[in-house]
mmCIF file of C-alpha atoms in Angstrom:
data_model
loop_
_atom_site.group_PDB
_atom_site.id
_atom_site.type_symbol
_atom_site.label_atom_id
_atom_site.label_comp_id
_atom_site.label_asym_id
_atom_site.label_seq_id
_atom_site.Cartn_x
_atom_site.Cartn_y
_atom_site.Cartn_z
ATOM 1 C CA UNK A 962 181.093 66.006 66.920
ATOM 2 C CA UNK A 963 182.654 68.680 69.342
ATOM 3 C CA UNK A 964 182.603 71.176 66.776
ATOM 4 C CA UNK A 965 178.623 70.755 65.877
ATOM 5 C CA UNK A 966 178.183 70.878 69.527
ATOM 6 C CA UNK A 967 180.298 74.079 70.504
ATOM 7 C CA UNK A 968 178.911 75.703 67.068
ATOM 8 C CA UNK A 969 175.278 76.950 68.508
ATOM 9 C CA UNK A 970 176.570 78.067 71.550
ATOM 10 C CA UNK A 971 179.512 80.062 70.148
ATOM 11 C CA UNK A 972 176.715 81.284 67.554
ATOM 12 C CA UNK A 973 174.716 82.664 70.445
ATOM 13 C CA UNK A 974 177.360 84.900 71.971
ATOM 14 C CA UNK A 975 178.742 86.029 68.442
ATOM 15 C CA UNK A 976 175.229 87.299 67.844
ATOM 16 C CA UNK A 977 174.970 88.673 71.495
ATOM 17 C CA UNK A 978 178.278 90.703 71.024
ATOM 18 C CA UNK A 979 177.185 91.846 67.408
ATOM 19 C CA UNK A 980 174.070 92.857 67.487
ATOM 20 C CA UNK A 981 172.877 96.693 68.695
ATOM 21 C CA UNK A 982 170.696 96.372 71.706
ATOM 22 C CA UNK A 983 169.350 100.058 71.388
ATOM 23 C CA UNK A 984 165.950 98.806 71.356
ATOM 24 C CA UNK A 985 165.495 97.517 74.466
ATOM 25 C CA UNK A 986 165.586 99.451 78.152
ATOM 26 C CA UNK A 987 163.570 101.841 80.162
ATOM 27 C CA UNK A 988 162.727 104.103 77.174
ATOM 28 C CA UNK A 989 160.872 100.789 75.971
ATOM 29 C CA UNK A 990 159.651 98.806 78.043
ATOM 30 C CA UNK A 991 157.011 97.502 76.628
ATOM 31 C CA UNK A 992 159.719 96.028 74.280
ATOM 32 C CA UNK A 993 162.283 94.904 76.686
ATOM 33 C CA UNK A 994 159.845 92.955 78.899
ATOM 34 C CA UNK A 995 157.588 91.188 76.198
ATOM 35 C CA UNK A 996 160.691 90.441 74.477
ATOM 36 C CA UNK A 997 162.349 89.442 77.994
ATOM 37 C CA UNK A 998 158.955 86.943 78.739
ATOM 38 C CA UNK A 999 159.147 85.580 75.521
ATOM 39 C CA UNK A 1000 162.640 84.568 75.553
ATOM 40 C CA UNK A 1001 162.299 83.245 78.890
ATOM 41 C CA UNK A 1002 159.576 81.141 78.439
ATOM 42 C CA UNK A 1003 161.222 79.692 75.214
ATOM 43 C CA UNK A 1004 164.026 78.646 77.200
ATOM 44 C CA UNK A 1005 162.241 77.436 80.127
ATOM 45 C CA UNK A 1006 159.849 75.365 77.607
ATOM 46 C CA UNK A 1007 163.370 73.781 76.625
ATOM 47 C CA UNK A 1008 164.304 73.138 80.019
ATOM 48 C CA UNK A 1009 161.000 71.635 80.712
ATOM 49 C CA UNK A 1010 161.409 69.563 77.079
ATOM 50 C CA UNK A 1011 164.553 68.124 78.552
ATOM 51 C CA UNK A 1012 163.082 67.203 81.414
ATOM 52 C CA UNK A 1013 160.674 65.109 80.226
ATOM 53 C CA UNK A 1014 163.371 63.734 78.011
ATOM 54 C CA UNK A 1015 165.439 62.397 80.535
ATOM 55 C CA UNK A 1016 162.256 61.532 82.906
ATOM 56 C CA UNK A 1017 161.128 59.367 80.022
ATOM 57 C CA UNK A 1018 164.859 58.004 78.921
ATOM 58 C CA UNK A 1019 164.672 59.380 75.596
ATOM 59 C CA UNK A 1020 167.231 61.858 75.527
ATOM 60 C CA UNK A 1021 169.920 60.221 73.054
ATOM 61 C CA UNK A 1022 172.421 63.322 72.892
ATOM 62 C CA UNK A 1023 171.312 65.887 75.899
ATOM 63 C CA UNK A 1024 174.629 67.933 75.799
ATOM 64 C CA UNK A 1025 174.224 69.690 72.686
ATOM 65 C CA UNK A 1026 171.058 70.675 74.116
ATOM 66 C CA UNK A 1027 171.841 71.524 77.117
ATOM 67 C CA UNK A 1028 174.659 73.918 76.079
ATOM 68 C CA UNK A 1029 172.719 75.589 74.290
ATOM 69 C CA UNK A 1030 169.953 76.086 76.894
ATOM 70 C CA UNK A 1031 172.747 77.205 78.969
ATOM 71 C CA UNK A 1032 174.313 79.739 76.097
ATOM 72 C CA UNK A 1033 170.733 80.933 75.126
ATOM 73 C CA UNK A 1034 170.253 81.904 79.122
ATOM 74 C CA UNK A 1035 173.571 83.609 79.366
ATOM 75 C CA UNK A 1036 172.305 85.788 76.300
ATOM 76 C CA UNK A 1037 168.532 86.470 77.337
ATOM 77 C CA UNK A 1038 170.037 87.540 81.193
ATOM 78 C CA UNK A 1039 172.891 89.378 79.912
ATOM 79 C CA UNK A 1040 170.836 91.628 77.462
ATOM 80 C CA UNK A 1041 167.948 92.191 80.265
ATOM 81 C CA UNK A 1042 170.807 92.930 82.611
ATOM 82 C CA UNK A 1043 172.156 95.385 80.119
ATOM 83 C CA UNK A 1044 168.745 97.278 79.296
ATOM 84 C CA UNK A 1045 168.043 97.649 82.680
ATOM 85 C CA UNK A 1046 171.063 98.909 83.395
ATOM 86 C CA UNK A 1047 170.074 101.942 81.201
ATOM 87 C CA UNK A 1048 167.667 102.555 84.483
ATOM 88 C CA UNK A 1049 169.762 104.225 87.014
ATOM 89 C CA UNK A 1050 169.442 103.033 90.529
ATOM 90 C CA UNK A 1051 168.426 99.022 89.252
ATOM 91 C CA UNK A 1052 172.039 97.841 88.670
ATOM 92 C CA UNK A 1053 174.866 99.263 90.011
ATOM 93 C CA UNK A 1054 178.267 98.827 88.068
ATOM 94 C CA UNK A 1055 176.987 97.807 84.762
ATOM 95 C CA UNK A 1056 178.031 99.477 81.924
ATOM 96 C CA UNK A 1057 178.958 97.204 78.858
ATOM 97 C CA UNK A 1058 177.898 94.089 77.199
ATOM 98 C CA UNK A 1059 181.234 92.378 78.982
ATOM 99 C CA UNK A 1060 180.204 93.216 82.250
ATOM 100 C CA UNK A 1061 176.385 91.842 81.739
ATOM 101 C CA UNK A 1062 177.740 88.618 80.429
ATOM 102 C CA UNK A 1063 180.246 88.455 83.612
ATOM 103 C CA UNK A 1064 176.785 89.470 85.893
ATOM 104 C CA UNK A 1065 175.145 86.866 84.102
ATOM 105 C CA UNK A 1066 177.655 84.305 84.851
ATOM 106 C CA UNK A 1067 178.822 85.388 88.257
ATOM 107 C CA UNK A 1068 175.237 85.025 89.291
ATOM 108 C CA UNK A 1069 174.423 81.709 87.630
ATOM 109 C CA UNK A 1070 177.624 80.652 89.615
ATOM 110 C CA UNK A 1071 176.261 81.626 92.723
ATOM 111 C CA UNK A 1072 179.294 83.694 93.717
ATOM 112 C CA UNK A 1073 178.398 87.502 93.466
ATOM 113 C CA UNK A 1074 181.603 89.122 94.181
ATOM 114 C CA UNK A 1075 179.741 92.199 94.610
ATOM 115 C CA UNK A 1076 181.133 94.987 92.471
ATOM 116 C CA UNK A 1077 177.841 94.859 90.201
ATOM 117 C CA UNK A 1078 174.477 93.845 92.021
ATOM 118 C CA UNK A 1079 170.910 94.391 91.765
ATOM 119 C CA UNK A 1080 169.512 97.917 93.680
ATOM 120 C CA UNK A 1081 166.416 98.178 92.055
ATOM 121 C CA UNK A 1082 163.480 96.131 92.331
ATOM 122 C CA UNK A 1083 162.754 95.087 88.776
ATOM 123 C CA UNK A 1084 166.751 93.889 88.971
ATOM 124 C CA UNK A 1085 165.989 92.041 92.229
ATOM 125 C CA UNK A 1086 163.700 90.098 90.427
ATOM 126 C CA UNK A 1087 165.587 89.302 87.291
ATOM 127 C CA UNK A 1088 168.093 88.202 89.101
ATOM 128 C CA UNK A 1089 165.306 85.785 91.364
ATOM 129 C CA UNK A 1090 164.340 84.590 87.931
ATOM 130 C CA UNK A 1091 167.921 83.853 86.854
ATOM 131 C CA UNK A 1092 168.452 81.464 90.322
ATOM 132 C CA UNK A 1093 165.639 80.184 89.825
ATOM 133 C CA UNK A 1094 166.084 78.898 86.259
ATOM 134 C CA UNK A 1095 169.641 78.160 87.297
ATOM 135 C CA UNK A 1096 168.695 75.585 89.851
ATOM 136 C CA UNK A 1097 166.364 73.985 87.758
ATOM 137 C CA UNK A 1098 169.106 73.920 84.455
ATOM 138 C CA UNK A 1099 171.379 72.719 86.343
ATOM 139 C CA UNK A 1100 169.139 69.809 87.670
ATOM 140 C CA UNK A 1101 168.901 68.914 84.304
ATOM 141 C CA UNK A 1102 172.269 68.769 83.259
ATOM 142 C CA UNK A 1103 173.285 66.870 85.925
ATOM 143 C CA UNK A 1104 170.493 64.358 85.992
ATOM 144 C CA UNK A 1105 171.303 64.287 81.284
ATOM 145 C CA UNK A 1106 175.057 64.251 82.143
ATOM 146 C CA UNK A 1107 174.814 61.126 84.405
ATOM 147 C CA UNK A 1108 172.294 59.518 82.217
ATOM 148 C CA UNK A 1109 174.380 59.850 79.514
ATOM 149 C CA UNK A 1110 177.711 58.706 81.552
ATOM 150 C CA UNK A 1111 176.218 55.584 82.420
ATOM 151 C CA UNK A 1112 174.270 55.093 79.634
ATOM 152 C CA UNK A 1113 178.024 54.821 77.669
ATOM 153 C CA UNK A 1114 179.911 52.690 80.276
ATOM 154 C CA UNK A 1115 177.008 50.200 79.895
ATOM 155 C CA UNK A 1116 177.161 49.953 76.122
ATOM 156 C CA UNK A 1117 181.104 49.635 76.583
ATOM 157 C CA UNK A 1118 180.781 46.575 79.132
ATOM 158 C CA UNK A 1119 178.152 44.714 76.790
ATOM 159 C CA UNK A 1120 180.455 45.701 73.338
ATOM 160 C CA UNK A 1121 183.644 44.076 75.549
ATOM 161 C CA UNK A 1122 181.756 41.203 76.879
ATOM 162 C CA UNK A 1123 180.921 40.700 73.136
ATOM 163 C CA UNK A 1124 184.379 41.396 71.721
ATOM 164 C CA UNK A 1125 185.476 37.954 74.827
ATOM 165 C CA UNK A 1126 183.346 35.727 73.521
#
């Protein structure tokens, strides 16, 4: 079971690491941001999925899900962090797919050490975009992780009150 769950996510950053990103930054940005908007409204349509999952109790097995709505965020932030750090002046410090994942993570941490950060406007809001969906993942996961906590101890009580009879 913890393989099939670790197996998407580990997926996602094997293709983040190999694939060229070439394609996308301020030479095409008609590219980068289309494929940028698209991405994030796929994940935030899984977010909101999830949501209503766990708003209606139906969410069975949320962590699979959530990791990889967590993965699949690291990847679309990381490679819009990268592209526009093709744009001198929007990110300062950013240079390889390494340090866009560590951006990517740093910020969804809320820590910002500082040594990379946003100086141009189009950065600024990325990274808005990235708290924002950060706050509202995490929400999730928290409210799924519970659920699914208690949801467990509860079918443990009734299978040991069975098992004493």
């Amino acid at each position: 079971m913890y393989v099939g769950m670790l197996a998407g996510p580990v997926l996602l950053l094997v293709v983040y690491f190999a694939v060229p990103l070439g394609g996308f930054g301020p030479h095409h940005p008609g590219i980068s941001w289309t494929t940028f908007g698209v991405l994030l409204a796929v994940l935030g349509a899984g977010v909101l999925r999830e949501v209503r999952m766990q708003v209606l109790g139906q969410s069975r097995h949320p962590v699979p899900r959530i990791l990889i709505l967590l993965c699949g965020a690291l990847v679309v932030f990381s490679t819009a962090y990268l592209a526009m750090s093709k744009d001198p002046g929007e990110l300062d410090g950013l240079v390889t797919k390494v340090d866009a994942l560590y951006f990517t993570v740093i910020t969804m941490a809320t820590v910002g050490y500082g040594d990379i950060h946003p100086a141009g406007q189009a950065a600024r809001i990325v990274v808005m975009l990235q708290l924002l969906y950060t706050v509202v993942f995490l929400t999730t996961g928290v409210t799924a992780l519970t659920r699914q906590v208690k949801t467990r101890a509860v079918q443990r009580a009734r299978h040991r009150g069975q098992r004493d009879d």
